[in-house]
Coordinates of C-alpha atoms in Angstrom, one line a residue:
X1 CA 32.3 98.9 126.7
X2 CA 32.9 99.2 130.5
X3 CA 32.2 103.0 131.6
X4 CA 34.5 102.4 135.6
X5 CA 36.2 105.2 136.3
X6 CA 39.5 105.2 138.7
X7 CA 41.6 108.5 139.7
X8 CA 44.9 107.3 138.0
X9 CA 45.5 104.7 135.4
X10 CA 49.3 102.9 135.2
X11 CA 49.6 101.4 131.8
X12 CA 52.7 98.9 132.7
X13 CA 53.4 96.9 135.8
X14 CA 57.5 97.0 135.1
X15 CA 59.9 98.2 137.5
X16 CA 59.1 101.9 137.5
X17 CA 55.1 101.4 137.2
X18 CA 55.0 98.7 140.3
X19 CA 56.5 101.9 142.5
X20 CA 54.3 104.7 141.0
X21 CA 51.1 102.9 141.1
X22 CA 51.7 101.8 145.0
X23 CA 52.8 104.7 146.2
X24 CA 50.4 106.4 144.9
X25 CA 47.3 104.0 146.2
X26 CA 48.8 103.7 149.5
X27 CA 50.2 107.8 150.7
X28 CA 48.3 109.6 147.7
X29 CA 45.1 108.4 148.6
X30 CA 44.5 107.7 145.1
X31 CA 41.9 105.1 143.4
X32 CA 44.5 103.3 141.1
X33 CA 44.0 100.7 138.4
X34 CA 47.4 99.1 136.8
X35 CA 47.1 97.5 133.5
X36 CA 50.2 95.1 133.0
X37 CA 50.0 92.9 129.7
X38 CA 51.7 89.8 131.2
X39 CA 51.1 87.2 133.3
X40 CA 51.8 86.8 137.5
X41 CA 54.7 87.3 138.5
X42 CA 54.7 84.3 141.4
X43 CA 56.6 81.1 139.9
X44 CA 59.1 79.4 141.2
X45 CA 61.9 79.9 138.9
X46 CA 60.9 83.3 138.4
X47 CA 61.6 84.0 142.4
X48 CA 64.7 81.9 142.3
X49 CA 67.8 83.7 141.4
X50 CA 69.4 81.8 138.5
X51 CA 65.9 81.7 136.9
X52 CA 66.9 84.6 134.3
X53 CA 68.7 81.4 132.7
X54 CA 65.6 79.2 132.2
X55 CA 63.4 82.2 131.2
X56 CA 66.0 83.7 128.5
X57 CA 65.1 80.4 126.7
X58 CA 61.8 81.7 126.1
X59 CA 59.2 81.3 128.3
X60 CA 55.3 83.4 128.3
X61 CA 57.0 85.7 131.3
X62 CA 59.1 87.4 128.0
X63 CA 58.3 88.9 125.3
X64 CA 60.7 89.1 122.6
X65 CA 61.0 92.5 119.8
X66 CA 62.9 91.0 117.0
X67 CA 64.7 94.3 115.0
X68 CA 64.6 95.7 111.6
X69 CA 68.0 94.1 109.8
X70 CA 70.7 96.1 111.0
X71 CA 72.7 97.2 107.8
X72 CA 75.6 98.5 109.7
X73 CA 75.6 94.7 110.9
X74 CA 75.8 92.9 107.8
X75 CA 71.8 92.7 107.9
X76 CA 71.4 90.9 111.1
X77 CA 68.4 90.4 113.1
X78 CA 69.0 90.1 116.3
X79 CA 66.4 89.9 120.0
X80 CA 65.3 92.4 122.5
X81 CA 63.7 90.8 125.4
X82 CA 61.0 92.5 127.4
X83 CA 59.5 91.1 130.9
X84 CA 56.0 90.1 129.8
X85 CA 55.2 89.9 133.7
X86 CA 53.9 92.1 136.9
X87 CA 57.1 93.8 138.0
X88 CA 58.8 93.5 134.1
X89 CA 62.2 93.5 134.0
X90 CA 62.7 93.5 137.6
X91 CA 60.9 89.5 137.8
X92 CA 62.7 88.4 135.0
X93 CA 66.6 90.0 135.0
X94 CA 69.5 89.1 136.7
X95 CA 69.0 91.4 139.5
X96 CA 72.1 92.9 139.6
X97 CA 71.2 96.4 141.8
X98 CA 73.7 99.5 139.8
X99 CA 72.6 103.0 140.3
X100 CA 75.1 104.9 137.9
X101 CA 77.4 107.1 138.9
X102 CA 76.8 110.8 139.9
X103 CA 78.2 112.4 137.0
X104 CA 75.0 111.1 134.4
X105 CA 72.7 112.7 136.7
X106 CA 74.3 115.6 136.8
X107 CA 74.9 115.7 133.4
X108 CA 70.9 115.4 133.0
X109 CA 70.6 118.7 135.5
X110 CA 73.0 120.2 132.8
X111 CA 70.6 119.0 129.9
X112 CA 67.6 120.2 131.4
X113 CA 69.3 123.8 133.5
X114 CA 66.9 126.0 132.1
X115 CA 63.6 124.7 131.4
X116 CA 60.5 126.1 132.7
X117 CA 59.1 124.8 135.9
X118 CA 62.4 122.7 136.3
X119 CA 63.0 119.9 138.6
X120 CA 66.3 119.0 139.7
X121 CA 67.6 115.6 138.5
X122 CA 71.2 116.2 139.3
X123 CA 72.4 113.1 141.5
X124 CA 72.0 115.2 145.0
X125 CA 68.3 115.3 143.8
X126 CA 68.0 111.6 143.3
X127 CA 70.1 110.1 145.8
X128 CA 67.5 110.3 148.5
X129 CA 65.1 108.1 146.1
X130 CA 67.8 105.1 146.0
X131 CA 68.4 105.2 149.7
X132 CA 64.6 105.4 150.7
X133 CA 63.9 102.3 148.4
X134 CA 66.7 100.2 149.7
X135 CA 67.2 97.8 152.1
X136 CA 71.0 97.1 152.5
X137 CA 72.4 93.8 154.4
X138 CA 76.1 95.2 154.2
X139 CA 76.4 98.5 153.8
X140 CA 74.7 101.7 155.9
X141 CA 76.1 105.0 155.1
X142 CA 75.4 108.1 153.2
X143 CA 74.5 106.6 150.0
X144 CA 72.6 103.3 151.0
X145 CA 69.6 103.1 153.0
X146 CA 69.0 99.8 154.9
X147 CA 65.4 100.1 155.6
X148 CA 63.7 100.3 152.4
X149 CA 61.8 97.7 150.4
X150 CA 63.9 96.8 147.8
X151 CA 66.2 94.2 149.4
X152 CA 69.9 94.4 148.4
X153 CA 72.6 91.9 149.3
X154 CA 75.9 90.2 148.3
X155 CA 75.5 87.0 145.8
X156 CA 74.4 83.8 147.8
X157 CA 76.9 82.1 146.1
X158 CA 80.0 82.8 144.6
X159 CA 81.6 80.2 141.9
X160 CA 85.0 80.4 142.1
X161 CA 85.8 80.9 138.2
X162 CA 84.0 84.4 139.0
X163 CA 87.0 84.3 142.3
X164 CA 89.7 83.7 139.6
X165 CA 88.3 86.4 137.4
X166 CA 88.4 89.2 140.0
X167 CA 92.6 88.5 141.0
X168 CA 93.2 88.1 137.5
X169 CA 91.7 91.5 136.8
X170 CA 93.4 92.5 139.9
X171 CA 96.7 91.4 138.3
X172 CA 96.2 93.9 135.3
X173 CA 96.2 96.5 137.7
X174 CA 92.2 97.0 138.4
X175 CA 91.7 97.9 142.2
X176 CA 89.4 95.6 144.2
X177 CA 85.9 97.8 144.2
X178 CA 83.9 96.4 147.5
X179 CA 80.8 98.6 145.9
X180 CA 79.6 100.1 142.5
X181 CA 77.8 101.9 144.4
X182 CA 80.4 103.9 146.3
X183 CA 82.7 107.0 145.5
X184 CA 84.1 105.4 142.8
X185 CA 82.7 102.7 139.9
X186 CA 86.3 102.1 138.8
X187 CA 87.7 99.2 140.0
X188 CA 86.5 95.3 139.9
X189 CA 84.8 93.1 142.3
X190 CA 81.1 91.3 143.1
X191 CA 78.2 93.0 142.2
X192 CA 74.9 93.2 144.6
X193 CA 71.8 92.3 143.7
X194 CA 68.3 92.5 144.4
X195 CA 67.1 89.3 146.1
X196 CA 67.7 87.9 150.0
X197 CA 68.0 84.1 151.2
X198 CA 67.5 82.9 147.4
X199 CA 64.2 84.8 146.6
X200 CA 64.1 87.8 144.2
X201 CA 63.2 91.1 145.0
X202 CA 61.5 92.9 142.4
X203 CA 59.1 95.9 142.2
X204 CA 56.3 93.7 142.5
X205 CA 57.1 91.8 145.3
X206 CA 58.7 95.1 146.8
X207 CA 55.9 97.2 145.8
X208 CA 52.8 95.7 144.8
X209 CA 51.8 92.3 147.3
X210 CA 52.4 94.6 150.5
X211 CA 49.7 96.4 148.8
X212 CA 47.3 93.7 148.1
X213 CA 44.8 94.0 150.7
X214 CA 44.4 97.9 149.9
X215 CA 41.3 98.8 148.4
X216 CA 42.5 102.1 146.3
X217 CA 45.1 99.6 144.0
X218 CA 43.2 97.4 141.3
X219 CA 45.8 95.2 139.5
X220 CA 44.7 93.7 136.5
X221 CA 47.0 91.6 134.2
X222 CA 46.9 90.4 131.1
X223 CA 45.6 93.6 130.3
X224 CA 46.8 95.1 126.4
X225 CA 46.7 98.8 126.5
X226 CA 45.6 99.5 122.6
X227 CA 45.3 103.0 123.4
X228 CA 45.2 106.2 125.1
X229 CA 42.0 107.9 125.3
X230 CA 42.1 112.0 124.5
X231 CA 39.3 114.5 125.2
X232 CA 40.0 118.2 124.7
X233 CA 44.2 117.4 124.8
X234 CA 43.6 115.9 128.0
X235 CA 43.9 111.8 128.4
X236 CA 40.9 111.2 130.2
X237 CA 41.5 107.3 130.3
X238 CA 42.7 104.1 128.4
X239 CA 41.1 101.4 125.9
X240 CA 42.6 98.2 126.8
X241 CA 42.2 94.4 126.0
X242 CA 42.2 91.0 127.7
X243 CA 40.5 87.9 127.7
X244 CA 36.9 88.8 127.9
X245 CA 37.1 91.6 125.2
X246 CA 38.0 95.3 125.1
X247 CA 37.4 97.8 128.2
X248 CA 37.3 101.8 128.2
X249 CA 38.4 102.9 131.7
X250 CA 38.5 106.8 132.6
X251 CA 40.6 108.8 135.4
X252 CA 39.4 112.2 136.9
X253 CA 43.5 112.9 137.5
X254 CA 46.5 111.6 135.2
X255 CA 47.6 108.8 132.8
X256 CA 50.6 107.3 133.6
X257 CA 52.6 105.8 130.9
X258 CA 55.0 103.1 132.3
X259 CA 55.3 100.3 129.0
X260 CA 59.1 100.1 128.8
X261 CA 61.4 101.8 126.2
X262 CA 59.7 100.0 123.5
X263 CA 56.2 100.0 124.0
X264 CA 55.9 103.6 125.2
X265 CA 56.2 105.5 122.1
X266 CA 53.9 103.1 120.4
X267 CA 51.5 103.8 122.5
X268 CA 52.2 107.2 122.3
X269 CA 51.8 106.8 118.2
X270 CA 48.7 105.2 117.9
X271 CA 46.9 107.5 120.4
X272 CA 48.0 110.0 117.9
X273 CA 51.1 111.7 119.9
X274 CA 54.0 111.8 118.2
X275 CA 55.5 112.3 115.0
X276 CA 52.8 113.9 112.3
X277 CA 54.5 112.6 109.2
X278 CA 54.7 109.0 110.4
X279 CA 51.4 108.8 112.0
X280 CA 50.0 110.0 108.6
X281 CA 51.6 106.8 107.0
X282 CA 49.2 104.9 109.1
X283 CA 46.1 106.3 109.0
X284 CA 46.4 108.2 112.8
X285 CA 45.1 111.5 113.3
X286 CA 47.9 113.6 114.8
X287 CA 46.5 114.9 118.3
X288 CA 50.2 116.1 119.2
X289 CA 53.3 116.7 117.0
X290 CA 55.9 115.3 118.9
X291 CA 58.5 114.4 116.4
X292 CA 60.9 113.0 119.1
X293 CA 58.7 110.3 120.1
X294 CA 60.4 106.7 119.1
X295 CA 63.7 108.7 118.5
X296 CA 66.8 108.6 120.9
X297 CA 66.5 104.9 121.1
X298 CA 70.1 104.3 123.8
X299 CA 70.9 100.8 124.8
X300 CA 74.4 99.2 126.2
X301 CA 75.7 97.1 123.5
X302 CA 77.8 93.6 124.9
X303 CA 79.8 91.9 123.2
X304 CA 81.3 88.5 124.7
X305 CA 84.5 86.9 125.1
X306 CA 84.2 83.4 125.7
X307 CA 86.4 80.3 126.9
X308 CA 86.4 76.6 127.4
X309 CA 87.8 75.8 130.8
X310 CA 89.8 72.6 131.4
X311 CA 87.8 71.2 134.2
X312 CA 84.0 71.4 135.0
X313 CA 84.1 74.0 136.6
X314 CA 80.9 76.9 136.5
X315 CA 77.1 76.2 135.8
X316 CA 77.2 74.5 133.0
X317 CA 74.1 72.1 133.5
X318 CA 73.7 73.0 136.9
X319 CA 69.9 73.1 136.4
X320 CA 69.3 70.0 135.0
X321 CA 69.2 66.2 136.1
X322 CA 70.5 65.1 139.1
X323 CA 72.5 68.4 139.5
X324 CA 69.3 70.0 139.7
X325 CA 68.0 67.8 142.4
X326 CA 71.5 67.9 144.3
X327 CA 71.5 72.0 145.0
X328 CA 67.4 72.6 145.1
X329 CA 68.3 70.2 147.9
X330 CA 71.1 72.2 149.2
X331 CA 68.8 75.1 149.2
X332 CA 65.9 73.6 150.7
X333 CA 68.0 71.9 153.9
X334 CA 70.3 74.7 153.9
X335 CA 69.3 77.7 152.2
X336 CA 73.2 77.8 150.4
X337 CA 74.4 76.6 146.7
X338 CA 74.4 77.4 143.0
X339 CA 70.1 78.3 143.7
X340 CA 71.5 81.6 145.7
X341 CA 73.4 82.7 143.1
X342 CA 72.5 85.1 140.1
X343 CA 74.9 83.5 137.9
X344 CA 76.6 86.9 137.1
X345 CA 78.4 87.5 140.7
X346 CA 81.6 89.3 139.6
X347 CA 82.3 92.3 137.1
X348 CA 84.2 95.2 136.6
X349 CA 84.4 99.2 135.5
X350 CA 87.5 100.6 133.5
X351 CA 88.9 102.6 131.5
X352 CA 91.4 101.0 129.1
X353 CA 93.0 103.7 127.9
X354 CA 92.9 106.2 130.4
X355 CA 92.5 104.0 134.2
X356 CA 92.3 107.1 136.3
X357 CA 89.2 108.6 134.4
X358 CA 85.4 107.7 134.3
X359 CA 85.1 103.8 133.3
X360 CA 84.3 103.3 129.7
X361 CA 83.3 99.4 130.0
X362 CA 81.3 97.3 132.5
X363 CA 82.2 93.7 132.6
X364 CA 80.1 90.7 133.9
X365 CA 81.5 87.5 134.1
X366 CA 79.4 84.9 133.1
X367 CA 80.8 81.2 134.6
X368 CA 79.6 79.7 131.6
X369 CA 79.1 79.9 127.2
X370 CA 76.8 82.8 127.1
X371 CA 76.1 83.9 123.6
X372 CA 73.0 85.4 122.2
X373 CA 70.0 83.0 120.7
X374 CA 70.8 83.9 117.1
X375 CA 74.6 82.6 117.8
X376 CA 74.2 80.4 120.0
X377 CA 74.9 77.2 117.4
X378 CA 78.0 79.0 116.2
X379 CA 79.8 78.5 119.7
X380 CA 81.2 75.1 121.1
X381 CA 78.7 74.1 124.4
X382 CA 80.6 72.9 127.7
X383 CA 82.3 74.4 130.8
X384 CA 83.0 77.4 130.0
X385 CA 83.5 80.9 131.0
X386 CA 82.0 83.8 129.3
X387 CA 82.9 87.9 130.4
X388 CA 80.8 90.6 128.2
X389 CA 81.8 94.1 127.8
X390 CA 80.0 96.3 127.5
X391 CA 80.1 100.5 126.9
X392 CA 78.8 102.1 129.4
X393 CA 77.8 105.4 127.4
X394 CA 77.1 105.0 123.7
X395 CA 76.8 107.2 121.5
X396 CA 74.3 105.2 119.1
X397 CA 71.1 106.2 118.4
X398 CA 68.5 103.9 117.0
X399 CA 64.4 104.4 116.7
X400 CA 61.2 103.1 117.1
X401 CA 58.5 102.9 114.7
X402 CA 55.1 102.2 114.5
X403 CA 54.4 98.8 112.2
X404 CA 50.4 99.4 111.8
X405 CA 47.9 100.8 113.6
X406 CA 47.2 97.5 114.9
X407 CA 47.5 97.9 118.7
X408 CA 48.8 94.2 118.7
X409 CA 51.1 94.6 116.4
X410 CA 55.1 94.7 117.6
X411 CA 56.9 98.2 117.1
X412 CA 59.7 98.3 114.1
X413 CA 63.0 98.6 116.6
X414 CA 66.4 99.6 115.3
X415 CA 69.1 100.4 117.9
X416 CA 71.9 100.5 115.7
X417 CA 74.0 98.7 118.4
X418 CA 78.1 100.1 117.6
X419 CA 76.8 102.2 114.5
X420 CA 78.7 105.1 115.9
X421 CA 82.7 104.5 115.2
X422 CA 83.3 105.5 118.7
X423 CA 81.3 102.8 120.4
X424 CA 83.0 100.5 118.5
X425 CA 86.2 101.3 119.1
X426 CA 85.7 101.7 123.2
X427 CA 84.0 98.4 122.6
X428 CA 88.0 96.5 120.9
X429 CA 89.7 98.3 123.4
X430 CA 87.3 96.6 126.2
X431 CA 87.6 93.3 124.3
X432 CA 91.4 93.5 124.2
X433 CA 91.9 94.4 128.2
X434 CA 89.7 91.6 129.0
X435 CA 91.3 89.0 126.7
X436 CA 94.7 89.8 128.6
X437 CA 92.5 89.3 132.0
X438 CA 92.2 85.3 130.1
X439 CA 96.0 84.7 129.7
X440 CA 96.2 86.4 133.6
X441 CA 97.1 84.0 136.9
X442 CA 95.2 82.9 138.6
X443 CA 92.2 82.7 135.8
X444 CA 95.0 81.2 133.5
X445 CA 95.3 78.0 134.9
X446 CA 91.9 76.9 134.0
X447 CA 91.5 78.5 130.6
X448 CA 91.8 75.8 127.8
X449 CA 91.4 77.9 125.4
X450 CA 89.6 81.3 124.4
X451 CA 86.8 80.4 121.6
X452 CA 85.6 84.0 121.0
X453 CA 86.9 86.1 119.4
X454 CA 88.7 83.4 117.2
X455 CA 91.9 83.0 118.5
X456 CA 93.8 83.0 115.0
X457 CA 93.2 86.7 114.3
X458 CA 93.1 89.7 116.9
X459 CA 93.8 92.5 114.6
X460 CA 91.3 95.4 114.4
X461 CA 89.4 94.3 111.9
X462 CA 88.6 90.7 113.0
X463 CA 87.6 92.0 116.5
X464 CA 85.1 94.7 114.1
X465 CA 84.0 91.6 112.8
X466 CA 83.2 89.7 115.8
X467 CA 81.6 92.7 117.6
X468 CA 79.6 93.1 114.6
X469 CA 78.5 89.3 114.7
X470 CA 78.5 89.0 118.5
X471 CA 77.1 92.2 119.6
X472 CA 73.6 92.3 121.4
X473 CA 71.2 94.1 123.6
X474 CA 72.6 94.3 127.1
X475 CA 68.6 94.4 128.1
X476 CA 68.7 98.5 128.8
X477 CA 66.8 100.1 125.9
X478 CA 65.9 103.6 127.0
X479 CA 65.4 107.1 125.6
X480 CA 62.8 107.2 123.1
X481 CA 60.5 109.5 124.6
X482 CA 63.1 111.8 126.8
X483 CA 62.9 115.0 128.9
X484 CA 64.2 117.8 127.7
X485 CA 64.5 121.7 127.7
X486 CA 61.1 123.9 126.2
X487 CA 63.3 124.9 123.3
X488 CA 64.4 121.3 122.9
X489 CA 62.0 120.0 119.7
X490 CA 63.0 116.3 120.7
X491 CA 61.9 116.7 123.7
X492 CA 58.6 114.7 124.2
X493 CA 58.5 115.6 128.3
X494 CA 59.5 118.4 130.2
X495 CA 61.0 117.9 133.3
X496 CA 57.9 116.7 135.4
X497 CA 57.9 113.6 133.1
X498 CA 54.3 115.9 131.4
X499 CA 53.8 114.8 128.0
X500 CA 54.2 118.2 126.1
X501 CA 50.8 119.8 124.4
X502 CA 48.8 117.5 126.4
X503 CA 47.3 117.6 129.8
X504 CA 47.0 114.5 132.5
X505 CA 49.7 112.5 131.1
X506 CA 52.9 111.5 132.0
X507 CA 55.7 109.3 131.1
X508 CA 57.5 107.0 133.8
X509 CA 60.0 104.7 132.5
X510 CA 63.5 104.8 131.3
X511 CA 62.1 106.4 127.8
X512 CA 62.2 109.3 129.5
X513 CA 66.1 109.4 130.2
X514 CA 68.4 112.0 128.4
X515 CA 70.8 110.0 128.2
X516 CA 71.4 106.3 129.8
X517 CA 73.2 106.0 133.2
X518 CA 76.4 103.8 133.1
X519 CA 75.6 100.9 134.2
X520 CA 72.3 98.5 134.9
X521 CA 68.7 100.4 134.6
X522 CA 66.5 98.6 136.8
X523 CA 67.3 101.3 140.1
X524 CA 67.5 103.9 138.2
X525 CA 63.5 102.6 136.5
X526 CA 62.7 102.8 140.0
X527 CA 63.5 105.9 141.0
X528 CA 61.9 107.4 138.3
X529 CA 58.3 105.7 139.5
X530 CA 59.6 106.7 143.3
X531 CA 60.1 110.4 141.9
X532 CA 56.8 110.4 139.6
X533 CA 54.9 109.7 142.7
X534 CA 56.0 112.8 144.7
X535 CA 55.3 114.6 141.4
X536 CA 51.5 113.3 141.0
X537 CA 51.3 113.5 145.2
X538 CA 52.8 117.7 144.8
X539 CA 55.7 116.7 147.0
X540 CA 58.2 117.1 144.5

């Protein structure tokens, strides 16, 4: 058993851990050691933007939670991927960079008005974190910064089925948005993402490799936290596994827990924090009875419509045979072509039933068949063109639970995607404005015919019925071991992202959000690790 001792210890190398732990080893001064489970984050098709499409596949850079059956579903089982890599989610998404929009932040501030020793997360408060990470190549203003590490920009490549998908939406009376980012989320247009010239920009390569010559940060990956040690109520350091066999490591400062939605309260569980009841079912003496722990599970549930076009028109087999050859060879000479590209360049915020209030759906469009890998056989392959809704603030709560008290062992997830009546009904009322964008000029002219939902039945209850078979993780879980007031008893942290009853340990991921932010979660990941690094540092 190895007896090193560090100041801080960063169990998860995701997007908000990368941040915390280099921040805090470069301007804190601090001897830092990051445990990441996965692998290296430098591969090719990991830096390339379209990548996200070979790794979904399954590759060893993710890790896939399969959950309970899902009665509500009909009993399905259905994926949750998780970056099994330095940087997490951030190395292995589809980089699309969405902050949210003011009013969740501020809706946070509400939440947490109150509590003892309070910070402010209202969006005033935040703001500054997103415009000191970013690095901008268009816009320069008030709410983006342009100098930052993170780089930002406009998709490399735009295919024009994504073109044809913004005027049609433009036709049903969406305004053009030039950024998500902006005043306003409503409207439709391309997204930005996080990459430059055809490389990706995650936390890692933001954060982490301009730190690699700095003596204060030790990275170490395949590195399997099994759990967190406790002395007194105080984490005093972390037992963790790799190849060689299992390590004790000890901190004279804090903990910081940073294992994604999913992971966090597990490891919360079997180091005996959490609820007292279900750590009893396992054997696990109950240090801390925090009964919200693996509770509040929130993820965006997507749900896709999909098309064959009439032409071939999109990616479909881009990435393979001679196409392959043909635009790595545009990219190489040139540095343009499909390799710039995210795949997901266009999308859109509304609200169907009310346009002039707060969006109620995101769209992506997808210039391809895009279906989840347990329906993937179900749907005709070929040029296609695929554009997911999604609800932007559901209402659904799921959990996680512990499976054993094996540290290796996956977590029992259930987030009861559309359980609540009211996600499922913003969720048809997406489908059917999006299904009109189809049957829109100029998108029209390509469309040979709409495959999902089955075009012989559009009432309510055949799209229930599709939603209920189509519907899948849109790659955000969050909330499972939130912030909340002192007279909150769900509340796991208080507002300094402390783990309540015990000392030196915090929480920094998106399991600590209230509530999710409408829209994509990696920015929002990392300016949770930006803030819990002013925390640990005193300057916030």
């Amino acid at each position: 058993m190895s007896q090193e001792k560090f100041d801080i210890i960063v169990i998860g190398g995701g997007a908000a851990g990368c941040v915390a732990a280099a921040r805090l080893a470069s301007e804190g001064d601090a001897r830092v050691l990051l445990l990441e489970a996965g692998h290296s984050n430098r591969h090719p098709l990991l830096d390339m933007p379209p990548g996200i499409f070979k790794m979904i596949n399954g590759t060893k850079f993710m890790r896939y939670h399969k959950t309970v059956p899902q009665d509500h579903l009909g009993g399905r089982v259905h994926d949750i991927p998780q970056g099994h890599v330095l940087g997490g989610g951030s190395s292995v998404n589809a980089q699309v960079y969405m902050r949210g929009r003011p009013s969740d932040y501020d809706s946070w501030q509400t939440r947490l008005h109150g509590a003892n020793d309070a910070v402010d997360w209202s969006w005033q408060a935040v703001l500054p974190h997103f415009r000191r990470m970013e690095g901008n190549n268009r816009l320069c203003n008030d709410l983006h910064g342009t100098e930052g590490p993170l780089l930002v920009s406009d998709p490399g490549h735009i295919d024009p089925l994504s073109r044809l998908f913004v005027q049609a939406a433009q036709g049903l009376g969406l305004p053009f948005n030039p950024d998500f980012n902006g005043t306003d989320q409503r409207g439709v247009g391309f997204y930005q993402f996080m990459n430059r010239n055809g490389r990706r920009s995650s936390s890692a390569y933001a954060y982490i490799t301009p730190q690699e010559a700095n003596p204060n940060l030790t990275v170490r990956l395949n590195a399997e936290v099994c759990r967190i040690e406790l002395q007194n109520g105080r984490a005093s350091g972390v037992t963790y596994r790799d190849r060689s066999g299992t390590h004790t490591v000890h901190c004279t400062s804090e903990v910081i827990l940073s294992a994604g939605s999913l992971v966090t309260p597990k490891l919360l569980m079997l180091s005996g924090i959490g609820p007292a009841d279900h750590l009893a079912e396992h054997g696990i003496a109950c240090v801390a009875d925090l009964p919200g722990v693996g509770q509040n599970l929130i993820d965006h549930p997507e749900v896709p419509i999909t098309a064959r076009v009439n032409g071939p028109y999109g990616y479909y087999r881009q990435g393979n045979g001679w196409r392959m050859i043909r635009n790595g060879l545009q990219f190489k000479m040139f540095g343009t072509g499909p390799v710039t590209s995210a795949g997901v360049e266009a999308g859109a915020f509304v609200n169907p039933t009310n346009p002039e209030a707060e969006p109620t759906i995101q769209a992506f469009c997808v210039p391809i068949v895009y279906v989840d890998r347990d329906t993937r056989d179900i749907v005709e392959d070929g040029h296609g063109l695929t554009v997911t809704t999604v609800v932007v603030k559901p209402k659904s709560r799921g959990q996680v639970r512990l499976a054993s008290d094996d540290p290796m062992a996956m977590p029992l997830v259930s987030p009861n995607l559309l359980q609540h009546p009211d996600d499922m009904d913003r969720m048809i009322e997406g489908q059917r404005f999006f299904l009109r964008a189809f049957d829109q000029a100029p998108l029209a002219t390509l469309i040979d015919r709409v495959m999902l939902p089955g075009p012989d039945d559009r009432s309510d209850t055949a799209l229930r019925d599709h939603c209920r078979r189509f519907v899948k993780t849109n790659y955000h879980p969050a909330g499972t071991a939130r912030m909340g007031r002192d007279d909150d008893p769900m509340a796991v942290l208080d507002t300094r992202l402390r783990v309540r009853g015990i000392e030196g340990l915090r929480v920094c991921d998106l399991s600590a959000m209230p509530d999710i932010n409408a829209g994509n979660t990696q920015a929002p990941a990392m300016m949770m690790g930006d803030r819990c690094a002013d925390m640990v540092m005193g300057i916030l």
